Amino acid sequence: MNTIKSFFNRLLNANTLQRQLYKHLDTDAFRPFPTTQDLGEGMSIVSEVICGYRKPRFLMDNNTKCAYEFMDNDERLVTVYRNDIDWDSQQSFPQKAIECAKRLSFHFPSFVKRFQNGVAEVIWQLNPDGRYYMDEDGFGMTDDEEINIYGFIDRTGTAVVKFQAIENYKQLYTMRQEAEKAVQQRTKTKKSNR
């Protein structure tokens, strides 16, 4: 019985922390800056400039008044884990791109897109194209190719479909359908357990 009580206390504390984070991010200190972007369906993302680029740091669920850290100060994903990545789809990638995924590094320009039907597409860049490395005079450009993997997250930033390389946008559409179905199923299960 103590184990169950401890589990529910941790859940309650986590929910309380998410509400406190939301209140902090919803203050006047954050509102005047163009750091908060509407993602639709009552969701927002608060970005922070790190290494000269605007990075998606916190997801805000404006309906539940909870916020979730999506990426930490060291540019590592917080709500996505190694088992949320389809490693087989990356077999042809250069080792440095695979290492970036293993470290859960969100260093290169990556994006959380709009929410539709409870999920948002995430474009995670593991390797930028060579222009990323050049200076203002055009020196330093490399022959690197841009490498992205794609996945879908729910309103808490949890991966719903594994991040993977895609060959065409039909595959991305199929991934979206799978993600939406998983979120709908989870919602039905929660309602039936009440």
PDB file of N, CA, C and O in Angstrom, residues 123-148:
ATOM      1  N   ILE A 123      10.926  18.070 -36.209  1.00  0.00           N
ATOM      2  CA  ILE A 123      12.010  17.880 -37.166  1.00  0.00           C
ATOM      3  C   ILE A 123      13.298  18.057 -36.373  1.00  0.00           C
ATOM      4  O   ILE A 123      13.580  19.131 -35.857  1.00  0.00           O
ATOM      5  N   TRP A 124      14.069  16.984 -36.257  1.00  0.00           N
ATOM      6  CA  TRP A 124      15.281  16.962 -35.444  1.00  0.00           C
ATOM      7  C   TRP A 124      16.475  16.855 -36.388  1.00  0.00           C
ATOM      8  O   TRP A 124      16.689  15.835 -37.021  1.00  0.00           O
ATOM      9  N   GLN A 125      17.249  17.927 -36.453  1.00  0.00           N
ATOM     10  CA  GLN A 125      18.410  17.944 -37.340  1.00  0.00           C
ATOM     11  C   GLN A 125      19.622  17.359 -36.619  1.00  0.00           C
ATOM     12  O   GLN A 125      20.055  17.864 -35.589  1.00  0.00           O
ATOM     13  N   LEU A 126      20.157  16.287 -37.178  1.00  0.00           N
ATOM     14  CA  LEU A 126      21.323  15.622 -36.604  1.00  0.00           C
ATOM     15  C   LEU A 126      22.625  16.128 -37.217  1.00  0.00           C
ATOM     16  O   LEU A 126      23.691  15.999 -36.609  1.00  0.00           O
ATOM     17  N   ASN A 127      22.528  16.686 -38.412  1.00  0.00           N
ATOM     18  CA  ASN A 127      23.709  17.227 -39.086  1.00  0.00           C
ATOM     19  C   ASN A 127      23.237  18.322 -40.043  1.00  0.00           C
ATOM     20  O   ASN A 127      22.363  18.083 -40.868  1.00  0.00           O
ATOM     21  N   PRO A 128      23.802  19.519 -39.931  1.00  0.00           N
ATOM     22  CA  PRO A 128      23.386  20.602 -40.835  1.00  0.00           C
ATOM     23  C   PRO A 128      24.118  20.511 -42.167  1.00  0.00           C
ATOM     24  O   PRO A 128      25.121  19.808 -42.287  1.00  0.00           O
ATOM     25  N   ASP A 129      23.620  21.257 -43.158  1.00  0.00           N
ATOM     26  CA  ASP A 129      24.365  21.297 -44.405  1.00  0.00           C
ATOM     27  C   ASP A 129      25.616  22.158 -44.192  1.00  0.00           C
ATOM     28  O   ASP A 129      25.762  22.830 -43.174  1.00  0.00           O
ATOM     29  N   GLY A 130      26.531  22.123 -45.124  1.00  0.00           N
ATOM     30  CA  GLY A 130      27.830  22.763 -44.977  1.00  0.00           C
ATOM     31  C   GLY A 130      27.805  24.266 -44.747  1.00  0.00           C
ATOM     32  O   GLY A 130      28.742  24.832 -44.182  1.00  0.00           O
ATOM     33  N   ARG A 131      26.732  24.944 -45.166  1.00  0.00           N
ATOM     34  CA  ARG A 131      26.648  26.397 -44.964  1.00  0.00           C
ATOM     35  C   ARG A 131      26.585  26.772 -43.490  1.00  0.00           C
ATOM     36  O   ARG A 131      26.940  27.876 -43.116  1.00  0.00           O
ATOM     37  N   TYR A 132      26.131  25.847 -42.648  1.00  0.00           N
ATOM     38  CA  TYR A 132      26.035  26.093 -41.212  1.00  0.00           C
ATOM     39  C   TYR A 132      27.391  26.495 -40.632  1.00  0.00           C
ATOM     40  O   TYR A 132      27.476  27.314 -39.724  1.00  0.00           O
ATOM     41  N   TYR A 133      28.459  25.939 -41.170  1.00  0.00           N
ATOM     42  CA  TYR A 133      29.798  26.144 -40.622  1.00  0.00           C
ATOM     43  C   TYR A 133      30.535  27.349 -41.204  1.00  0.00           C
ATOM     44  O   TYR A 133      31.601  27.708 -40.720  1.00  0.00           O
ATOM     45  N   MET A 134      30.010  27.981 -42.239  1.00  0.00           N
ATOM     46  CA  MET A 134      30.756  29.069 -42.863  1.00  0.00           C
ATOM     47  C   MET A 134      30.576  30.377 -42.097  1.00  0.00           C
ATOM     48  O   MET A 134      29.549  30.599 -41.442  1.00  0.00           O
ATOM     49  N   ASP A 135      31.573  31.235 -42.189  1.00  0.00           N
ATOM     50  CA  ASP A 135      31.510  32.533 -41.517  1.00  0.00           C
ATOM     51  C   ASP A 135      30.846  33.557 -42.435  1.00  0.00           C
ATOM     52  O   ASP A 135      30.421  33.229 -43.549  1.00  0.00           O
ATOM     53  N   GLU A 136      30.793  34.802 -41.981  1.00  0.00           N
ATOM     54  CA  GLU A 136      30.098  35.845 -42.746  1.00  0.00           C
ATOM     55  C   GLU A 136      30.792  36.151 -44.079  1.00  0.00           C
ATOM     56  O   GLU A 136      30.189  36.733 -44.974  1.00  0.00           O
ATOM     57  N   ASP A 137      32.056  35.769 -44.209  1.00  0.00           N
ATOM     58  CA  ASP A 137      32.776  35.980 -45.469  1.00  0.00           C
ATOM     59  C   ASP A 137      32.698  34.772 -46.404  1.00  0.00           C
ATOM     60  O   ASP A 137      33.293  34.771 -47.483  1.00  0.00           O
ATOM     61  N   GLY A 138      32.006  33.722 -45.978  1.00  0.00           N
ATOM     62  CA  GLY A 138      31.836  32.544 -46.820  1.00  0.00           C
ATOM     63  C   GLY A 138      32.898  31.475 -46.637  1.00  0.00           C
ATOM     64  O   GLY A 138      32.887  30.465 -47.331  1.00  0.00           O
ATOM     65  N   PHE A 139      33.827  31.696 -45.697  1.00  0.00           N
ATOM     66  CA  PHE A 139      34.877  30.706 -45.452  1.00  0.00           C
ATOM     67  C   PHE A 139      34.411  29.670 -44.441  1.00  0.00           C
ATOM     68  O   PHE A 139      33.629  29.957 -43.550  1.00  0.00           O
ATOM     69  N   GLY A 140      34.937  28.469 -44.574  1.00  0.00           N
ATOM     70  CA  GLY A 140      34.639  27.417 -43.604  1.00  0.00           C
ATOM     71  C   GLY A 140      33.508  26.491 -44.005  1.00  0.00           C
ATOM     72  O   GLY A 140      33.166  25.559 -43.287  1.00  0.00           O
ATOM     73  N   MET A 141      32.898  26.751 -45.165  1.00  0.00           N
ATOM     74  CA  MET A 141      31.811  25.877 -45.619  1.00  0.00           C
ATOM     75  C   MET A 141      32.349  24.462 -45.843  1.00  0.00           C
ATOM     76  O   MET A 141      33.449  24.280 -46.341  1.00  0.00           O
ATOM     77  N   THR A 142      31.558  23.484 -45.435  1.00  0.00           N
ATOM     78  CA  THR A 142      31.947  22.082 -45.608  1.00  0.00           C
ATOM     79  C   THR A 142      31.049  21.436 -46.656  1.00  0.00           C
ATOM     80  O   THR A 142      30.097  22.047 -47.133  1.00  0.00           O
ATOM     81  N   ASP A 143      31.314  20.180 -46.975  1.00  0.00           N
ATOM     82  CA  ASP A 143      30.473  19.467 -47.948  1.00  0.00           C
ATOM     83  C   ASP A 143      29.400  18.624 -47.245  1.00  0.00           C
ATOM     84  O   ASP A 143      28.815  17.733 -47.853  1.00  0.00           O
ATOM     85  N   ASP A 144      29.131  18.925 -45.966  1.00  0.00           N
ATOM     86  CA  ASP A 144      28.113  18.182 -45.218  1.00  0.00           C
ATOM     87  C   ASP A 144      26.730  18.321 -45.853  1.00  0.00           C
ATOM     88  O   ASP A 144      26.395  19.369 -46.411  1.00  0.00           O
ATOM     89  N   GLU A 145      25.948  17.257 -45.739  1.00  0.00           N
ATOM     90  CA  GLU A 145      24.547  17.287 -46.168  1.00  0.00           C
ATOM     91  C   GLU A 145      23.666  17.341 -44.934  1.00  0.00           C
ATOM     92  O   GLU A 145      23.991  16.773 -43.889  1.00  0.00           O
ATOM     93  N   GLU A 146      22.534  18.021 -45.067  1.00  0.00           N
ATOM     94  CA  GLU A 146      21.589  18.112 -43.955  1.00  0.00           C
ATOM     95  C   GLU A 146      20.955  16.742 -43.713  1.00  0.00           C
ATOM     96  O   GLU A 146      20.512  16.087 -44.651  1.00  0.00           O
ATOM     97  N   ILE A 147      20.936  16.335 -42.436  1.00  0.00           N
ATOM     98  CA  ILE A 147      20.334  15.058 -42.054  1.00  0.00           C
ATOM     99  C   ILE A 147      19.312  15.323 -40.959  1.00  0.00           C
ATOM    100  O   ILE A 147      19.652  15.862 -39.902  1.00  0.00           O
ATOM    101  N   ASN A 148      18.076  14.952 -41.226  1.00  0.00           N
ATOM    102  CA  ASN A 148      16.985  15.126 -40.265  1.00  0.00           C
ATOM    103  C   ASN A 148      16.332  13.787 -39.966  1.00  0.00           C
ATOM    104  O   ASN A 148      16.294  12.907 -40.823  1.00  0.00           O
TER     105      ASN A 148
END
